[in-house]
Each structure stands twice: as C-alpha cells, then as structure tokens.
XYZ file of C-alpha atoms in Angstrom:
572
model
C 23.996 -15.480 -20.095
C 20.726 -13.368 -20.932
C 17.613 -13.616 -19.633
C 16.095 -15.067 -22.679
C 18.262 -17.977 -22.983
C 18.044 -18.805 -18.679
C 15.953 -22.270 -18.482
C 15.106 -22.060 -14.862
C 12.420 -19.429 -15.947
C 9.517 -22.204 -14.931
C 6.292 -21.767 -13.415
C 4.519 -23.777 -10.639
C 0.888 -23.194 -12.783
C -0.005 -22.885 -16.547
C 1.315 -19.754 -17.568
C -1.663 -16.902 -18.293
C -2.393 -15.082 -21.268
C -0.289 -12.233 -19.909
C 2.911 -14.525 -19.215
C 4.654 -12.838 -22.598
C 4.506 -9.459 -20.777
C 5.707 -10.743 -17.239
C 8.624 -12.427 -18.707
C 9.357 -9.030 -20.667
C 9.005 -7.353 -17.230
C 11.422 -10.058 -15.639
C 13.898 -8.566 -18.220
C 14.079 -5.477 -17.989
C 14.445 -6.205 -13.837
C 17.671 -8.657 -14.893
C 19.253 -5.538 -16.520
C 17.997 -2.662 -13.859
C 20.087 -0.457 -12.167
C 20.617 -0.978 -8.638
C 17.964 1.718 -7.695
C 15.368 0.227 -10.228
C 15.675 -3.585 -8.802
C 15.895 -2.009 -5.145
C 19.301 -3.157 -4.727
C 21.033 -2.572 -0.691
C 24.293 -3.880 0.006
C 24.568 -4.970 3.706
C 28.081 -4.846 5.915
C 29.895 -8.221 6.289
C 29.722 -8.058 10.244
C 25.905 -7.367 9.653
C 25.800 -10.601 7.663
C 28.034 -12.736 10.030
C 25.952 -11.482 13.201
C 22.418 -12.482 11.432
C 24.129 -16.068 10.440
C 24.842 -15.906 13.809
C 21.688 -16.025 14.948
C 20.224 -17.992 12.743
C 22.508 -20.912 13.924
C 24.047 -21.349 10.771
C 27.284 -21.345 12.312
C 30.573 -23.823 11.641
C 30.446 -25.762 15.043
C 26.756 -27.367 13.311
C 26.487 -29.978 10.556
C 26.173 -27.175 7.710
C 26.489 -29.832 4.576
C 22.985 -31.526 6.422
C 21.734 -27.839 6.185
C 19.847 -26.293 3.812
C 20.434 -22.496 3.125
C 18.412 -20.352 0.673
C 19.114 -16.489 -0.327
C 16.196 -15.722 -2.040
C 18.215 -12.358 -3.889
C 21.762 -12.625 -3.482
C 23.017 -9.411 -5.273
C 26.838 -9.196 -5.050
C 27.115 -11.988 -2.993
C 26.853 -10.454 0.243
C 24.931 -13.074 2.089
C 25.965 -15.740 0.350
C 29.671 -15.621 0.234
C 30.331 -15.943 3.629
C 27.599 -18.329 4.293
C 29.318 -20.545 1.435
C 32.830 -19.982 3.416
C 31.230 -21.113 6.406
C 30.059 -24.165 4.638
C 33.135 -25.262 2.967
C 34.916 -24.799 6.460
C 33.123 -27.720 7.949
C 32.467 -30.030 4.324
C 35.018 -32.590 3.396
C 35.584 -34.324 0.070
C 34.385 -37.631 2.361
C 31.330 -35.962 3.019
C 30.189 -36.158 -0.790
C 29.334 -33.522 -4.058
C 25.919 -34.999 -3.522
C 25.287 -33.398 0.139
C 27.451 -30.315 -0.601
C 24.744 -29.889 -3.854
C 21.746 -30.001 -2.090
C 22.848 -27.400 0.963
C 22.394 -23.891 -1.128
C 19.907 -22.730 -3.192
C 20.632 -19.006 -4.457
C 18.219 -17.185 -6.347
C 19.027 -13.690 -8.467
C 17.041 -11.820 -11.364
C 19.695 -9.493 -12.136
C 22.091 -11.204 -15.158
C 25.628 -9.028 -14.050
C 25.424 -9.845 -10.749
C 24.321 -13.149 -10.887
C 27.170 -14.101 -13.175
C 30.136 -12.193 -11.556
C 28.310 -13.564 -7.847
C 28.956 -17.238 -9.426
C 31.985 -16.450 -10.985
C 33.019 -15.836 -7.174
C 31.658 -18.852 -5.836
C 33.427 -20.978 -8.546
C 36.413 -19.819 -7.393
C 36.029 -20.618 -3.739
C 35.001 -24.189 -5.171
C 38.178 -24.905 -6.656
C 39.617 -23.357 -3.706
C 37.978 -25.612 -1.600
C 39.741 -28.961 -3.860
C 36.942 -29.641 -5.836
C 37.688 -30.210 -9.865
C 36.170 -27.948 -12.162
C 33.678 -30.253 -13.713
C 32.467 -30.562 -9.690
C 32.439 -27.273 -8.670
C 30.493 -26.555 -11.969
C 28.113 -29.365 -11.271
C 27.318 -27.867 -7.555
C 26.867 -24.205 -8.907
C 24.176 -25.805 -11.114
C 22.694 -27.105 -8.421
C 23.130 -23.927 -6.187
C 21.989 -21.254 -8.581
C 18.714 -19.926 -10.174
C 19.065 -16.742 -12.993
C 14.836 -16.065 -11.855
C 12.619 -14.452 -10.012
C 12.269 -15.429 -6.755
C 8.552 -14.779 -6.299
C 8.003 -16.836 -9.488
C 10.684 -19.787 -9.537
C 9.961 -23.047 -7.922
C 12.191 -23.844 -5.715
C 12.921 -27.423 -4.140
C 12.478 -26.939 -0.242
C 12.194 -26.805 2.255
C 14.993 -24.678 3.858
C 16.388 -25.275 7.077
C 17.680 -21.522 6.698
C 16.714 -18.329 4.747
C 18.627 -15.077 4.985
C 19.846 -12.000 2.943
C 18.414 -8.335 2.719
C 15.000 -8.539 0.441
C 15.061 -6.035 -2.306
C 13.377 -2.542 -0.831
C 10.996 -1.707 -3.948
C 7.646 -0.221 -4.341
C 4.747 -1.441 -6.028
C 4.555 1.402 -8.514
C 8.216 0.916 -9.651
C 6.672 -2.351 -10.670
C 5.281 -3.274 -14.227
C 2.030 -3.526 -13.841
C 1.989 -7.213 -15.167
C 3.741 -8.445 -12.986
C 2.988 -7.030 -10.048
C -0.858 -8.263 -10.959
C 0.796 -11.608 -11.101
C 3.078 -11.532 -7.782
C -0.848 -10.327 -6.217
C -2.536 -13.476 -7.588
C 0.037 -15.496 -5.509
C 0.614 -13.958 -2.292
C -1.993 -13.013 -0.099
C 0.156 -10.697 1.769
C 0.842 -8.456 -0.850
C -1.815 -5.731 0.680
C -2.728 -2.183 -0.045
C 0.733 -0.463 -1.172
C 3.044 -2.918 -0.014
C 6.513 -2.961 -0.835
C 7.970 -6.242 -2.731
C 10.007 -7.039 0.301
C 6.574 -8.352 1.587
C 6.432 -11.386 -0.684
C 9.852 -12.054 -0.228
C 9.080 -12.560 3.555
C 5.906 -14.720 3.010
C 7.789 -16.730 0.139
C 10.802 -17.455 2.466
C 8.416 -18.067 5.568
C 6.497 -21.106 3.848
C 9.657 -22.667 2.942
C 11.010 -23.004 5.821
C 11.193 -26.357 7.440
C 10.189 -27.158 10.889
C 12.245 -25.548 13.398
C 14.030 -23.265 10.313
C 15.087 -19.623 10.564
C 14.843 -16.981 8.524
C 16.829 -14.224 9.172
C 16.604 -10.828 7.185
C 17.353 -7.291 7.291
C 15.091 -4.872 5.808
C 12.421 -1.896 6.449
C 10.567 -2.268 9.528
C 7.677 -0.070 7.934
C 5.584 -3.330 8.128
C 5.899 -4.122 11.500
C 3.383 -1.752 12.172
C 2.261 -0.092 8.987
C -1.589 -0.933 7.696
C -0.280 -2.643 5.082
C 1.541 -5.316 6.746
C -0.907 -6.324 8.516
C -1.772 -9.881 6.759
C 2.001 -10.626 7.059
C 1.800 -9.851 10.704
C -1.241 -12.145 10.728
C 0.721 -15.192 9.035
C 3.768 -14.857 11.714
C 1.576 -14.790 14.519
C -0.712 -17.633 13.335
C 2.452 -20.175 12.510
C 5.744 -18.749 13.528
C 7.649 -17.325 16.570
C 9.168 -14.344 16.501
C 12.555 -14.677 17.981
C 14.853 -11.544 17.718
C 14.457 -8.201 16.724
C 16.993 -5.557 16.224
C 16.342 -1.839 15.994
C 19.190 -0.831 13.323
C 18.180 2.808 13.126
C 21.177 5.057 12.578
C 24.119 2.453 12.201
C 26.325 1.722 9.339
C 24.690 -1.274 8.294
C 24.958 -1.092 5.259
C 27.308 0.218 2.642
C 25.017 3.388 1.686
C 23.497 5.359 3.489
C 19.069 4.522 3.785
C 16.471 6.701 5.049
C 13.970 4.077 5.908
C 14.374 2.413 9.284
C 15.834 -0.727 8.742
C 15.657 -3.609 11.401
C 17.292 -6.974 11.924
C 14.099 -9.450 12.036
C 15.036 -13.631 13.017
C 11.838 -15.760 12.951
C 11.230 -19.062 13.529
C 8.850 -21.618 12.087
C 8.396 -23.062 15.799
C 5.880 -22.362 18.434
C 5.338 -18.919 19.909
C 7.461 -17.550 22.678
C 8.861 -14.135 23.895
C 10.633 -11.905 21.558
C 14.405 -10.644 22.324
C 15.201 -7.376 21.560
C 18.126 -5.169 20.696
C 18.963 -1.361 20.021
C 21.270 0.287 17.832
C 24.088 -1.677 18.291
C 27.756 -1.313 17.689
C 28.825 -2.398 14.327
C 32.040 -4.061 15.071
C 32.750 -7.891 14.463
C 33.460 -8.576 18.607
C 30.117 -6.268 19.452
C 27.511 -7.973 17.346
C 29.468 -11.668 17.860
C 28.571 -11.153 21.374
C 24.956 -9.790 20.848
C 24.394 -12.571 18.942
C 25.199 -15.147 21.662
C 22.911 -12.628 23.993
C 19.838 -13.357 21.612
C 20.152 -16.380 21.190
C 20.604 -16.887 25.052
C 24.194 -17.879 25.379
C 25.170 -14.922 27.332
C 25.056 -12.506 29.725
C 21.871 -10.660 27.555
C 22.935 -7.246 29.522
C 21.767 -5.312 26.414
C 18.838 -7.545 25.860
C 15.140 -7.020 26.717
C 12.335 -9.447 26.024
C 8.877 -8.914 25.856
C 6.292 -11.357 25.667
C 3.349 -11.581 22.994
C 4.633 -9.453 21.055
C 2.858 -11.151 17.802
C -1.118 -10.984 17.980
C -3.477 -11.603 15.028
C -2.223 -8.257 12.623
C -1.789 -5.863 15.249
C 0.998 -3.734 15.170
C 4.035 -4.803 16.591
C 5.428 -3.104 19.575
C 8.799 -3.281 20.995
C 8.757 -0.731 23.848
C 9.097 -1.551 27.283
C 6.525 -3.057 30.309
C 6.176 0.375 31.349
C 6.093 2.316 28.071
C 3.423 -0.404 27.020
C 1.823 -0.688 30.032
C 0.614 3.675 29.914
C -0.558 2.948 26.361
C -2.669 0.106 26.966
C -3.782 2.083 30.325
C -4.873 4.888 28.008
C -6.649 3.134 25.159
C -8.894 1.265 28.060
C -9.540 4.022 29.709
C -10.492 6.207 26.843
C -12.026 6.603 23.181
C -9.799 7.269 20.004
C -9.158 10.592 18.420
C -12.364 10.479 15.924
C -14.124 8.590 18.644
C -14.180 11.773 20.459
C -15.128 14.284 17.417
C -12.154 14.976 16.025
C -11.263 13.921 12.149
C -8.218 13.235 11.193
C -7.223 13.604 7.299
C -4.514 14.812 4.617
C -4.544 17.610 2.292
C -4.813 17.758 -1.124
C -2.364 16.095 -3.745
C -2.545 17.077 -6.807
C 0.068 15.062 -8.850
C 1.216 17.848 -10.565
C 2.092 20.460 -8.542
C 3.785 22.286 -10.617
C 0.901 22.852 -12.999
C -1.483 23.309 -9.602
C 0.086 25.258 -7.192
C 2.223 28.964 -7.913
C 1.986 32.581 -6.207
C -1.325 32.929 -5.438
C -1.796 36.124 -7.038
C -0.223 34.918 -10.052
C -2.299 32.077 -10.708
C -4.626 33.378 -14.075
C -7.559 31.586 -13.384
C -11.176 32.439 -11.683
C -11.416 33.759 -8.423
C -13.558 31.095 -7.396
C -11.287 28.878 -8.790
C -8.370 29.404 -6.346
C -7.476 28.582 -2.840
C -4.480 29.976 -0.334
C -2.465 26.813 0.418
C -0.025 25.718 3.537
C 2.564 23.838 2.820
C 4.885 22.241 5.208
C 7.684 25.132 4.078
C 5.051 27.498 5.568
C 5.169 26.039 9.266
C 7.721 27.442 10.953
C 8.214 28.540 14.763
C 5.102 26.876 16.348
C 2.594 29.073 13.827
C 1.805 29.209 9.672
C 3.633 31.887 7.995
C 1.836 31.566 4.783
C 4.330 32.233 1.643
C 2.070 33.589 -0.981
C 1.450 30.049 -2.472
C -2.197 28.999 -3.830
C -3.791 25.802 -5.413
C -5.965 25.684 -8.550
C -9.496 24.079 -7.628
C -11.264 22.413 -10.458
C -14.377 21.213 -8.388
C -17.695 22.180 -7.500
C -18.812 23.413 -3.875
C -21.004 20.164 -4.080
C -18.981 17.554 -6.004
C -17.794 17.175 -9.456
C -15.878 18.926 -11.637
C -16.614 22.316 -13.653
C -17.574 23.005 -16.552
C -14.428 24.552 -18.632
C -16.483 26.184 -21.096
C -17.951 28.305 -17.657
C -14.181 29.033 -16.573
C -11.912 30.385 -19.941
C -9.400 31.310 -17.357
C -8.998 27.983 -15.858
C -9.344 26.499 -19.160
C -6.217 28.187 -20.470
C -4.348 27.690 -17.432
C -4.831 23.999 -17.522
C -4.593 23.542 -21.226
C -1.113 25.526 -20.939
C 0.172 22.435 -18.733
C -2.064 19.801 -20.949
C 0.969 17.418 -20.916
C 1.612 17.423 -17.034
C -1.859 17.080 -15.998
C -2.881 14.797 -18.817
C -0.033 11.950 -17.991
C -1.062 11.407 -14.724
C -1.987 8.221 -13.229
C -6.144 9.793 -12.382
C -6.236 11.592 -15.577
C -5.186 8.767 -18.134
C -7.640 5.990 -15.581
C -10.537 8.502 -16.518
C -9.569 10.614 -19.621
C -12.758 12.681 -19.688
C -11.333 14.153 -15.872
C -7.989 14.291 -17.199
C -8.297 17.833 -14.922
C -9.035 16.702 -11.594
C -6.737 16.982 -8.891
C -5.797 13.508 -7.379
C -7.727 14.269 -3.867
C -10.941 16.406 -4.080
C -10.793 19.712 -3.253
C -13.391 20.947 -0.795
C -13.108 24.760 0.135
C -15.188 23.829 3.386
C -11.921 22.788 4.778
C -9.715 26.084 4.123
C -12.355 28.454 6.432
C -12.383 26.056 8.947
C -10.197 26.039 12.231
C -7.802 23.062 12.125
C -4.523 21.903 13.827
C -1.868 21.298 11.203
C 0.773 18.738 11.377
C 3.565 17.900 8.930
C 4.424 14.736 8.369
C 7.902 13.377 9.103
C 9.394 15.411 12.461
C 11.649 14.441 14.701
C 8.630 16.245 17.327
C 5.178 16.437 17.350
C 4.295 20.044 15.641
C 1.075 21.347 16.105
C -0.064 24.429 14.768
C -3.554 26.177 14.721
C -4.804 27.363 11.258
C -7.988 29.355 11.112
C -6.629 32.194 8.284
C -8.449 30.335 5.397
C -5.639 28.299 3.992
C -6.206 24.658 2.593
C -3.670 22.049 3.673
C -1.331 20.519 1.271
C -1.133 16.584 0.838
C 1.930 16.700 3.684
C 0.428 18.311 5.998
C -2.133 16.142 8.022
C -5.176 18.229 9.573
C -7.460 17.787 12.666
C -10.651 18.936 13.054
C -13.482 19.129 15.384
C -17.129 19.858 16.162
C -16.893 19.442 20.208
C -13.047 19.735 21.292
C -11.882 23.721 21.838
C -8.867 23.551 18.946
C -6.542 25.171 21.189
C -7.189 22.721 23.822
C -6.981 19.623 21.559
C -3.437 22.012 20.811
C -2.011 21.383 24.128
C -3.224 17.841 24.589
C -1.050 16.900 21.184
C 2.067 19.178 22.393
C 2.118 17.395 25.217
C 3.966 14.019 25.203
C 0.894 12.565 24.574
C 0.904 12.414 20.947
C 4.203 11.592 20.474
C 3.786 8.695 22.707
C 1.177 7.265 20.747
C 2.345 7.886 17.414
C 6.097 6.691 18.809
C 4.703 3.339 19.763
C 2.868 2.843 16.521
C 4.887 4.439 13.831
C 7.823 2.941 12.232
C 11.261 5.656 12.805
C 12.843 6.897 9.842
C 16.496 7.704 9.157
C 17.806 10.260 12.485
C 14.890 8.732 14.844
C 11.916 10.812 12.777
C 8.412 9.932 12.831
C 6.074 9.785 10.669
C 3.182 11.860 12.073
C 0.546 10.332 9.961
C -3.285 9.732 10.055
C -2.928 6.315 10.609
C -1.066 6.947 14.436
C -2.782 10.104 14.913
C -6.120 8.045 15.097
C -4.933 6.125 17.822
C -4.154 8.702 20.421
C -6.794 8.174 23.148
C -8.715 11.515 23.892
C -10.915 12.328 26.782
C -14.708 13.483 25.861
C -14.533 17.318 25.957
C -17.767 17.069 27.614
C -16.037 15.324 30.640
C -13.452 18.285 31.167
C -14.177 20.238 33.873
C -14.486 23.610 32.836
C -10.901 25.119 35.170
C -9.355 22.470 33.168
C -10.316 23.404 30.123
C -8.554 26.559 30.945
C -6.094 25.863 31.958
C -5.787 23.326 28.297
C -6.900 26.214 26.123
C -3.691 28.572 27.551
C -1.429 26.533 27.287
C -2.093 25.415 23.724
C -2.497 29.654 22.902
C 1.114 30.033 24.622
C 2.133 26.458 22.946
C 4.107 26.344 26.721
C 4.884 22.597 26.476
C 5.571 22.470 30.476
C 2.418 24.100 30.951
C 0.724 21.332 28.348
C 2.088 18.477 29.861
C 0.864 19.670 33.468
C -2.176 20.228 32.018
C -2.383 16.818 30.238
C -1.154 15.083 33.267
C -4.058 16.602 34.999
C -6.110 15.263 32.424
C -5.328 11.697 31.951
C -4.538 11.164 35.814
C -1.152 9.925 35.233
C 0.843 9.053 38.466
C 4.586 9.656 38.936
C 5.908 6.713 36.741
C 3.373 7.490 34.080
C 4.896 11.314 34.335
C 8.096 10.005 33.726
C 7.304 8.117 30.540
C 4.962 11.059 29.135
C 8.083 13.653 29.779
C 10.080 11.709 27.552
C 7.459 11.898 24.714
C 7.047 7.766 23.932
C 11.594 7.923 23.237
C 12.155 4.604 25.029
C 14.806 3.560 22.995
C 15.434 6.155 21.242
C-alpha cells in the first residue's frame, strides 16, 4: 500500500491552502530512511520493563484496556504488548472488545506493512479466522501521521519510543502545520515533543503513558511549555536515567531516559539509575517503582514538577546546596559577568582557513579559537582565522571598498549563497550567521567548550575571537582569573550538572543556558585576602587550591564540601 492510496489520511479541521504540500511532505516521511524519519529501535527487556510499569501487564483485564503506540516502527512496542494481550483474551471474550483494545499508528509504508504482516500472523495464531484477524488489524492500524490523524480515544495506555527528529529535518510545511496545533512545540524543539503532548491529552483518567526518549527536555529551554502541561494536569511517576546502557539496538549519543506519567493527581516522583539490562533486573525494578518491592535502588523526591522549571532528579542534599546557593546569591550576569557564544558562520569552510592565508583585507580578518585549540588548561592557537564582513558599528561593508574580500567571497558564491541567512535576505547573502564584533577578540574572557565530561576554563586575553563552540565569559567588575577559580572549582559543574541534560559517556553540555545559573558572589563583597587567594589559584588553575578557595567563599560546611568535591556527579 502507498501513501497515496491510505484512506485514514483525515483531518480533525478543514484542510488549508497548504494541505497539497503537507501531504507531499507526509510522503516522502512514509518512504524515509530510518535516519530521515528518526527511527530508534528499543531492546525487548526495555519494552517489557516500561509495560511493566505502566500496568499493562497479563494478571489485568487487557481486552477492557486500551493501548495506543503512537509510531510503532518494526513492531517493537507493539508486538509484545499484542502477545500480552492475546495471553489473557479468549474467543468468549468477543472480536468486538479485542478490536477496540489497540490503536497503532505508523507513517512509514515498509514498516507499517511488514509490522502488520507480523501481527496477522500472531492473529491466526491466536485461533482467530482470517477474515477476523483482518477485521481487527483494520481496526488496530493507521498508515498516518500521528500528529495529524484523529484518533478515537481515549487511551487507558500509551507507550513506544517517539521518533528523535529535529525541526529542521522537517519540511517546512509541515512543521508550520504540526506548530499551529501544539502549543508545546517551542523554540527548536524536537518532534518527540508533540508526540508527548499528543499522547498526554489522550490519555484517560488514571492512564499511563510510558516512553523512552531524549531527556534534553526535561530541562532544556525549550521544553519548558511541556514541562508546564505535566505539572498543571499530570503526575509524574517514574523516571529512569538510561545513560550508558544498551537500551537500544544502536548505539545514541543523546541521553535517553525512561519517563512513566500519569494523568492522575500529583505525587512524588520515583527514580532510577542506569540499570542493568537483563529481563530478571528491570522485572524487579519495575515492581520497585511501582512500589511492590523492596525499592533498595529507588529514590523519590517530591515536587519534582513545578510550573516549567527544569526538572531535577538529584538528591535532598545535592538539591538542597543548590537551592542554598541561588537564595543566598545573584546569577552569573546578575553579578557582571556575560555569558555568550562565538561566532557561527554556516559555512566554515568558506569563513575560516590559516590565518595568513586568508586573501582578504587586513581589517577584514580576525585570529579565531576553536575548541581544537584548547588544550592542557590554556589556548594554543593553531594558525586559524575568520573572515569578518561587518562594520566596527553594525552592518555590513561595502564590497566595492574591499576587492579582496570581494573575491574571496565570490570564489565560495555557492557555499555562502545557499545558506539558510543568506537566501532569508538575499541582498546579505555575505553575512556571517552571528555578527561579528572585533570588541570581543581584544578583550579578556574565560573560554569554555561546549560538551566535556569537566568543566574547562581557560583565560584568553591574546586577541582571538571565539568560535560558535566555544562559550565565553566576560566581565566589567569580577578579576577573570578569579571568576577562573570560582568555575574550576566544583562549583560550576554543580550547577550546570543539575541543570543540563548528560550526553552519551556522562558529558555535559557546558552551555549559556546553565552557565547563567551558577550563583556568584558580588566581587565587591570579597574581601580583598580572598581575592588572592581566588586570583592564584585560577593563575595556577590548582583545582584543590580553587575549591578551598571557593569553599571559603560560599561558606559551605562539611556536607556541602562533600557534595562540591564531587563536582554536582550524584548519580553519575
């Protein structure tokens, strides 16, 4: 079956003016690759341990359930829940009840016809006659798009592994259209965010939904009206932190999680780490979640959910320094400091080259660090430099002032010119995507790349302009070298630790968003020995002697030394 011919392709409004271009975007998603749809396979003891604990488990009434994988794939989900099903219906029990207990939704056309292909077969298995097991897969499937389909709910369950995509992989139709109906799809958010909100509002009272999927918007900005919608009408039941085990059957570099809410009312939030993938392991964490058992490897925090604040899953203590610290003092920029990113350019090959090779106008070039140039605590600069094609005051220059930079920009015409920024404003089709402003390469500033598995922190003052992943601080009151040792110390770590979401080997990302929220002293409130004392030990970047000095600092006591000597890694 294609696309074209697949009748379930309905709307719940009157289709726009634009509809012939999202359904042409809908097809070309039914015959994507698995990268270009966003496709993960999960583990089957991943998928029995979140039916687990979404009590859709054989000693319930599963034929009086209803059970909804919003993108079944392969089958993953689905299978087993559909075993699990049959195991408990019997022929007594009616076609009419076994129809109405799944509803299975896929875009893709292969693998929704080889998944129901599968499912057939366990049908027939199961005694039914081929006319009824066809008559129930009608009734269980829909060739569509999930975020687009109506769907007859509401669901006592919903579970599977959302597809991981990103906006700009998108067609732009249909993106605009997946906007116009879900509020939560927010700055740069990935389409797994729909898929949440989607499944969340069909949900029935006291329904689960159970997923696994990037935890980036637990915490990121842009989840942040999703975060808002489970804390205004759900509970948050389980969490699992699934960083660094085989959960699925390739390997990920985002930080995936196992995420179980509830449409019920609020309560605490039980939490798990890392656990062993093995059938027996995750049977019996499940029973510990769900508070059948012993819950020896189970914490649980309360409040977790509040308005769309970030979502924290450390412990009392952990929790309990941060909250002490953002009380007690202002944030980063609060306290002079700015915070930013360098420059992207969008094409860097066309931008950036060997300094001294780069043909254009003096004026026109900057040295640039790049994160290859951070290495040992310090910048070793590598020769690189970045074309600037702005004005000291704003703007861009004129190209008939610069023939250099003329004919080293014309030379990569094609590059530059099929950018995103260049084709949105033709007449720039030479700007770089961020301004350039050469300000920032004389001043001093801390550098910090991006994704690390520690904070690095290096002082720049040698002229060079950042590049876009390297984050910079600046600042008009702190001493630099001070505001050096304060970050090497487990301070910033902590902070961005609690905030940031992990990536694949426990790295964080070390960007502006969690650098703003480390809590900094006024430098006018630091006596002047321990400013000394701050200043050497950022110079020596000696992280005992930066910890002492930040301990000194913030007034921790002996617990609160504990927590900042292991640099915010509670459960890591």
């Amino acid at each position: 079956m294609t696309v074209s011919m697949l009748p379930t392709l309905r709307f719940e409004r009157q289709a726009p003016p634009g509809m012939c271009a999202i359904t042409a975007a809908m097809e070309t998603l039914a015959s994507a690759g698995v990268e270009a749809r966003g496709a993960i396979f999960t583990r089957r003891e991943v998928v029995d341990f979140i039916l687990d604990l979404v009590g859709y488990t054989i000693d319930r009434p599963l034929h009086r359930l209803r059970l909804l994988e919003p993108s079944f794939g392969g089958g993953d989900f689905l299978l087993p829940a559909i075993d699990r099903l049959l195991s408990v219906w019997t022929r007594d029990r009616g076609i009419e009840c076994l129809s109405h207990a799944i509803r299975a939704v896929e875009i893709h056309s292969i693998s929704f016809t080889e998944t129901r292909a599968a499912v057939l077969e366990r049908l027939r298995a199961a005694g039914l006659h081929d006319a009824e097991a066809e008559r129930v897969a009608q009734a269980w499937f829909i060739h569509s798009d999930f975020l687009l389909t109506p769907l007859d709910g509401p669901m006592d369950v919903v579970v599977g592994n959302p597809p991981y995509l990103r906006q700009e992989m998108i067609d732009p139709a249909l993106i605009a259209e997946y906007r116009l109906r879900y509020s939560t799809i927010y700055d740069r958010a990935d389409i797994y965010i729909p898929f949440i909100e989607r499944s969340l509002t069909l949900l029935s009272q006291g329904g689960r939904l159970g997923f696994i999927c990037a935890d980036r918007w637990m915490k990121n900005r842009y989840g942040g009206p999703l975060r808002r919608m489970v804390a205004d009408g759900f509970h948050l039941r389980a969490y699992v932190d699934m960083v660094d085990t085989p959960a699925f059957h390739s390997n990920v570099i985002a930080y995936p999680a196992v995420t179980i809410i509830g449409r019920e009312a609020a309560g605490p939030t039980r939490i798990a780490r890392r656990p062993e993938i093995s059938a027996s392991a995750l049977s019996k964490l499940a029973r510990d979640l769900n508070g059948e058992g012993a819950q020896e490897d189970v914490a649980q925090i309360a409040r977790v959910t509040s308005s769309d604040q970030p979502w924290i899953f450390d412990g009392a203590d952990h929790l309990a320094l941060v909250r002490r610290l953002e009380a007690a003092h202002p944030t980063l920029e609060e306290a002079g400091c700015k915070v930013g990113i360098g420059v992207a350019t969008g094409a860097d090959k066309a931008f950036i080259g060997p300094y001294d090779a780069l043909d254009v106008e003096p004026d026109r070039k900057l040295p640039i660090a790049m994160t290859r140039d951070i290495k040992d605590g310090a910048v070793a600069w590598r020769g690189f430099g970045v074309v600037n094609p702005f004005r000291d005051e704003g703007g861009l220059v004129d190209l008939a002032k610069y023939p250099r930079l003329r004919r080293h920009l014309e030379s990569h015409y094609e590059a530059i010119a099929g950018r995103h920024v260049a084709q949105k404003a033709p007449a720039n089709w030479y700007r770089t995507i961020d301004r350039i402003t050469p300000d920032l390469a004389r001043k001093p500033k801390l550098l910090i790349p991006d994704i690390k598995g520690e904070a690095h922190i290096v002082f720049e003052n040698e002229g060079l302009y950042p590049h876009h992943n390297l984050y910079f601080i600046t600042s008009e009151t702190w001493d630099l070298h001070a505001l050096q040792a304060v970050l090497l110390s487990g301070i910033a770590r902590l902070f961005v630790a609690t905030y940031s979401t992990k990536m694949h080997g426990g790295y964080l990302r070390f960007q502006a968003q969690y650098l703003r929220r480390i809590r900094l002293p006024q430098w006018k409130n630091v006596t002047p020995e321990l400013r000394r004392r701050l200043i050497a030990a950022g110079e020596r970047r000696d992280t005992l002697a930066c910890n002492e000095a930040a301990v000194a600092l913030y007034g921790l006591d002996e617990s609160e030394q504990a927590i900042l000597a292991g640099g915010g890694r509670h459960g890591a």
